[in-house]
PDB file of C-alpha atoms and ligand atoms in Angstrom:
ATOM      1  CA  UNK A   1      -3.366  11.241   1.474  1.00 95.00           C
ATOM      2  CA  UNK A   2      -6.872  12.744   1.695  1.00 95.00           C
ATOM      3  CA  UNK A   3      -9.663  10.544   0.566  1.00 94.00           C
ATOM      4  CA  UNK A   4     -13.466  11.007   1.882  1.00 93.00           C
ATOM      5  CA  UNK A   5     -12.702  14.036   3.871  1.00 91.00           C
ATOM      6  CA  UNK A   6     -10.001  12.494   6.063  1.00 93.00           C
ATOM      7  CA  UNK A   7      -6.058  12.767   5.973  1.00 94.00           C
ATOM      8  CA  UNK A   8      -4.265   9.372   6.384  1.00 96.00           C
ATOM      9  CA  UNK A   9      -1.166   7.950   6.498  1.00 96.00           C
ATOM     10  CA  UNK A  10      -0.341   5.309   4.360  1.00 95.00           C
ATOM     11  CA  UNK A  11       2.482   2.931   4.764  1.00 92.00           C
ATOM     12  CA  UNK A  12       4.353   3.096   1.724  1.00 94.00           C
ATOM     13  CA  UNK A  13       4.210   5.532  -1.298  1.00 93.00           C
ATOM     14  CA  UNK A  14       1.309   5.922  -3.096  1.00 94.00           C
ATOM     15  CA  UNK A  15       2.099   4.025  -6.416  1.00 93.00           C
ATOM     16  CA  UNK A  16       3.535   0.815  -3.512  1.00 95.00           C
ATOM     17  CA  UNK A  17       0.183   0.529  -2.148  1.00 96.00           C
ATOM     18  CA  UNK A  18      -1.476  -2.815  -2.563  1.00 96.00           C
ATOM     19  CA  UNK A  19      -4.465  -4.813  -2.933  1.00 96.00           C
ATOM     20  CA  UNK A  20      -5.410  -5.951   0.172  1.00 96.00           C
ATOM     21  CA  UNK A  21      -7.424  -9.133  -1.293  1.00 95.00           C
ATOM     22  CA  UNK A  22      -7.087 -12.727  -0.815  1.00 93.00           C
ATOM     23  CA  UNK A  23      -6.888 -14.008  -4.304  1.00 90.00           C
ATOM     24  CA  UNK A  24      -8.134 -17.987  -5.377  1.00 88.00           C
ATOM     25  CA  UNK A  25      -4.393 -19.032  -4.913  1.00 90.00           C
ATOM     26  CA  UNK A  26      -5.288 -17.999  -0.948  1.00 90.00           C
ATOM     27  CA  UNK A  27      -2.262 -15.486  -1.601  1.00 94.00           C
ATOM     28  CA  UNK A  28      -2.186 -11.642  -1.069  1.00 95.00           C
ATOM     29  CA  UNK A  29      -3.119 -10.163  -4.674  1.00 95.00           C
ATOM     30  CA  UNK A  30      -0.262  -8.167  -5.808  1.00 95.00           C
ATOM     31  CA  UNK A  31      -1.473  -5.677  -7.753  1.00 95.00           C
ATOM     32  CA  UNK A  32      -1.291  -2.201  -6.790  1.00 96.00           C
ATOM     33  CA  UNK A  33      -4.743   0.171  -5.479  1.00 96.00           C
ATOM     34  CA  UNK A  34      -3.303   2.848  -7.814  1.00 95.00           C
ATOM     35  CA  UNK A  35      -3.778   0.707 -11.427  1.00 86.00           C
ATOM     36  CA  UNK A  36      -3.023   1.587 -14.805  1.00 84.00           C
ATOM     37  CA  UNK A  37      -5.922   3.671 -16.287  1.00 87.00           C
ATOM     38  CA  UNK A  38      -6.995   4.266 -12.934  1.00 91.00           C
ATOM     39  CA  UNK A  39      -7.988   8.106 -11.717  1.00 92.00           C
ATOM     40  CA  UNK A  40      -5.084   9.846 -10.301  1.00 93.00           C
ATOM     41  CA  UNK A  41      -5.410  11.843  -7.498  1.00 96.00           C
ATOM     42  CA  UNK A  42      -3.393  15.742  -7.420  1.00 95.00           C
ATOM     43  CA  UNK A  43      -0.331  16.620  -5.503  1.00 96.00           C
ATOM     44  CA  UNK A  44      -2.138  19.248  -3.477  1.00 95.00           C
ATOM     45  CA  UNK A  45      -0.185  21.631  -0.804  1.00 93.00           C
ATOM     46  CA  UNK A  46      -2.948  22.120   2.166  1.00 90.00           C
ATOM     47  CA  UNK A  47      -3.229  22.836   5.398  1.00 87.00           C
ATOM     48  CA  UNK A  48      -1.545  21.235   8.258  1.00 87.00           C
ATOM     49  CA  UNK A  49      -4.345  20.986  10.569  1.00 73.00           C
ATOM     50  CA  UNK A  50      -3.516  19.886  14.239  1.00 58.00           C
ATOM     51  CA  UNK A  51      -6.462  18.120  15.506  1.00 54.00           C
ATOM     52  CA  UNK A  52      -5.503  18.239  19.137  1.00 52.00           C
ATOM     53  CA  UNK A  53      -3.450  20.986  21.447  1.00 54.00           C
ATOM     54  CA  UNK A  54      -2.482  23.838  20.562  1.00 54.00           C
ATOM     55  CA  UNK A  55       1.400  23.485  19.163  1.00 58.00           C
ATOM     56  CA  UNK A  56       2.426  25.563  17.104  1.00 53.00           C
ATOM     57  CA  UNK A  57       3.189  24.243  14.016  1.00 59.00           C
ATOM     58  CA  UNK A  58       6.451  24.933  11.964  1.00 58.00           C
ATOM     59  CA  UNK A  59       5.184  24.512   8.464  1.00 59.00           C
ATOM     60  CA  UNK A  60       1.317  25.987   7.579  1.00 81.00           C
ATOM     61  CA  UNK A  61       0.732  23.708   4.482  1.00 89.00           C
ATOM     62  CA  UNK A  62       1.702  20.151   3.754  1.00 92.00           C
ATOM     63  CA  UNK A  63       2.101  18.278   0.404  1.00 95.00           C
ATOM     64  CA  UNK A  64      -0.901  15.821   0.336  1.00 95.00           C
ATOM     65  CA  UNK A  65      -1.891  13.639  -2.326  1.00 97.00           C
ATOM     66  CA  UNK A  66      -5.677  14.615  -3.043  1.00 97.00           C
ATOM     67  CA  UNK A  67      -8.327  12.159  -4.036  1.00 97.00           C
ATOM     68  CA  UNK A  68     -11.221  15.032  -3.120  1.00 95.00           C
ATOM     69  CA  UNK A  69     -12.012  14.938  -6.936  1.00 96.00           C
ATOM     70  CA  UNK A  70     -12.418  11.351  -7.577  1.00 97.00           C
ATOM     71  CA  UNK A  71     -15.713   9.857  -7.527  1.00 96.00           C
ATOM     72  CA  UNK A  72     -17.250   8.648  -4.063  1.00 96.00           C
ATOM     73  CA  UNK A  73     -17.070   5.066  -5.975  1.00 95.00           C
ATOM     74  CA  UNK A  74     -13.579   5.217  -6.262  1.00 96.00           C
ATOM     75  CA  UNK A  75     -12.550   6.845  -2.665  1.00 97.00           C
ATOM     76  CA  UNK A  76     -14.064   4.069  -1.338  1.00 95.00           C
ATOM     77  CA  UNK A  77     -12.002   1.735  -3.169  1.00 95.00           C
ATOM     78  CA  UNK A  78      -9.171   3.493  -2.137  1.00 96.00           C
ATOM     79  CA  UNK A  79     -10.081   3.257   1.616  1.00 96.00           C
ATOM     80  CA  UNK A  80     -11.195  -0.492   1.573  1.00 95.00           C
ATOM     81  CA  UNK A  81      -7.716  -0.768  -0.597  1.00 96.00           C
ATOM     82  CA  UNK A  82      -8.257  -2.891  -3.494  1.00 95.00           C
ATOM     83  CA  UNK A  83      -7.017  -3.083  -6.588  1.00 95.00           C
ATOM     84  CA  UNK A  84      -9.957  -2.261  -9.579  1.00 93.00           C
ATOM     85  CA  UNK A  85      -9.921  -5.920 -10.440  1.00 92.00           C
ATOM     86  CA  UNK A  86     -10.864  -7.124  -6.988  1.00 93.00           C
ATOM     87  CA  UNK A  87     -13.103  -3.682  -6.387  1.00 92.00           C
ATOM     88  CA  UNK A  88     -15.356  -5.068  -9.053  1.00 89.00           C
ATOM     89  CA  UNK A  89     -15.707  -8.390  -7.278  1.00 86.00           C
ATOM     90  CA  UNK A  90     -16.770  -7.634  -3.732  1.00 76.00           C
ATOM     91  CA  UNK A  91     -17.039 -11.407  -3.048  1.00 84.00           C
ATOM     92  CA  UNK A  92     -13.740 -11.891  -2.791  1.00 85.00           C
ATOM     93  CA  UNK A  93     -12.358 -11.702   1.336  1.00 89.00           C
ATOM     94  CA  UNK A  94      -9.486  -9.546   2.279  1.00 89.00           C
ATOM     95  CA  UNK A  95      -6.398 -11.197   3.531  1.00 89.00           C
ATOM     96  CA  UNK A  96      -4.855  -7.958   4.733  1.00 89.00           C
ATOM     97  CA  UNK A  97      -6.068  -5.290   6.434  1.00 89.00           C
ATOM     98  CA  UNK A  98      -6.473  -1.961   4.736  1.00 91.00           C
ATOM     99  CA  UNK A  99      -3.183  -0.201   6.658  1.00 90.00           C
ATOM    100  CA  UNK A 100      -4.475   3.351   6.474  1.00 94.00           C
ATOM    101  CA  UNK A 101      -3.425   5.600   9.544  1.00 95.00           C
ATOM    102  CA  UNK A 102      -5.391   8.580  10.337  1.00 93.00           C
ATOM    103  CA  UNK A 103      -2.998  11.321  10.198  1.00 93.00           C
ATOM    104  CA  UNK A 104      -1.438  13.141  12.763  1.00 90.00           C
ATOM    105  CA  UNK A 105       0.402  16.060  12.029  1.00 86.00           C
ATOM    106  CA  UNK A 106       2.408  15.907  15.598  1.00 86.00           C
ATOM    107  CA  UNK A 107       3.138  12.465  15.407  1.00 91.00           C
ATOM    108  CA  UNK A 108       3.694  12.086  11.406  1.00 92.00           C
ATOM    109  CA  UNK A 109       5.679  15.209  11.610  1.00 89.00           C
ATOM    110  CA  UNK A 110       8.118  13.931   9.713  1.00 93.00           C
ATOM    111  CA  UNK A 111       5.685  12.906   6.481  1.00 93.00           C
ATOM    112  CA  UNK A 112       5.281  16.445   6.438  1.00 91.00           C
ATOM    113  CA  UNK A 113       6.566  18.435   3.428  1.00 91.00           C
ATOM    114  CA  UNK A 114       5.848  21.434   2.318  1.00 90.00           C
ATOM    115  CA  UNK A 115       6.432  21.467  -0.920  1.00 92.00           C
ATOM    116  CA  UNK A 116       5.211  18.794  -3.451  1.00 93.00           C
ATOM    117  CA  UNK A 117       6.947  16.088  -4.703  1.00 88.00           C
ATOM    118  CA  UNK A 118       8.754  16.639  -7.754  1.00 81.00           C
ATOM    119  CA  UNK A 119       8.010  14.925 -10.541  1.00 67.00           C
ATOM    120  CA  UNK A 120       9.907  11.037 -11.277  1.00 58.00           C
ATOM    121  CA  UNK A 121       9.059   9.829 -14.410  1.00 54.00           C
ATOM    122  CA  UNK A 122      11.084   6.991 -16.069  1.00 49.00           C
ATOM    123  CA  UNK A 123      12.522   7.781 -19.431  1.00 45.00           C
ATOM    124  CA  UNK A 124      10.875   6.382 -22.517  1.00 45.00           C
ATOM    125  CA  UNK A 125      10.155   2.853 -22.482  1.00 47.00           C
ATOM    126  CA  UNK A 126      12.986   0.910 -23.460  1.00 42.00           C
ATOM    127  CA  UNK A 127      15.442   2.792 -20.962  1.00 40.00           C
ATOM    128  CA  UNK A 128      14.668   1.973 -18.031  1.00 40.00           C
ATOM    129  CA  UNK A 129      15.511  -1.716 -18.116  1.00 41.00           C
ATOM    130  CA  UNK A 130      18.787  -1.692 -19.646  1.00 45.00           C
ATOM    131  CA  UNK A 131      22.103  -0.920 -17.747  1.00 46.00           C
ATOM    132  CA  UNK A 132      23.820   2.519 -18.103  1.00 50.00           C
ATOM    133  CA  UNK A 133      25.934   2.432 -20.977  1.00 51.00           C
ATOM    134  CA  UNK A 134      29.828   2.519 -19.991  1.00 52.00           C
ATOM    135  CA  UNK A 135      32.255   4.714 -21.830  1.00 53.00           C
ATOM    136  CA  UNK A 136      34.890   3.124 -22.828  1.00 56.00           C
ATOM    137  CA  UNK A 137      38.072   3.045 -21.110  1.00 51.00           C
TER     138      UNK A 137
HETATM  139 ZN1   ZN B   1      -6.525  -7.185  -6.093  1.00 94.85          ZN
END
């Protein structure tokens, strides 16, 4: 993920990521950074860029998921890793700490793909939550 001019890592995929705030119950807030209505960021393929040594690298882009475009505002909320609720309400203390990792293409090799992510949408609502229908046998 690139937000503010740096590449990180983040622990889990980007829709998994979550608030990092203590809420009034003294529990973790579960909702998730990325929120409904919230700016997306863009699937972008750019470079791999090896900030140490001189390995050669086997891939020349990577797929990273761009925030460039967002507003400064809204980078920032995804770096202190809050949910828009608890963005707006800067009182409120963090029971986690934001688990960004600056990136490494050596060492995150492996998060390295070169082409993006396709595409996973659920069906229509209604469809996801039921079972597959059996045929009869
Ligand atoms: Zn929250």
């Amino acid at each position: 993920m690139q937000l503010l001019y740096v590449r990180y890592l983040a622990s889990c995929s980007v829709d998994e990521i979550q608030c990092v705030t203590q809420t009034r119950r003294r529990i973790r807030c579960t909702a998730k950074v990325l929120g409904h209505g919230t700016l997306r960021g863009v699937w972008t393929l750019m470079p791999v860029t090896a900030q140490s040594g001189q390995l050669a690298l086997p891939s020349d882009v990577m797929a990273v998921y761009n925030l460039s475009a967002l507003p400064y505002q809204e980078q920032m909320r995804w770096r202190s890793q809050r949910c828009p609720q608890h963005d707006a309400t800067p009182t409120a203390g963090d029971l986690a700490v934001a688990d960004w990792e600056p990136f490494d293409p050596l060492r995150h090799h492996e998060h390295v793909h070169t082409r993006l992510p396709a595409h996973r949408r659920r069906s229509g609502p209604g469809l996801g939550n039921h079972a597959p229908r059996r045929a009869h046998s």
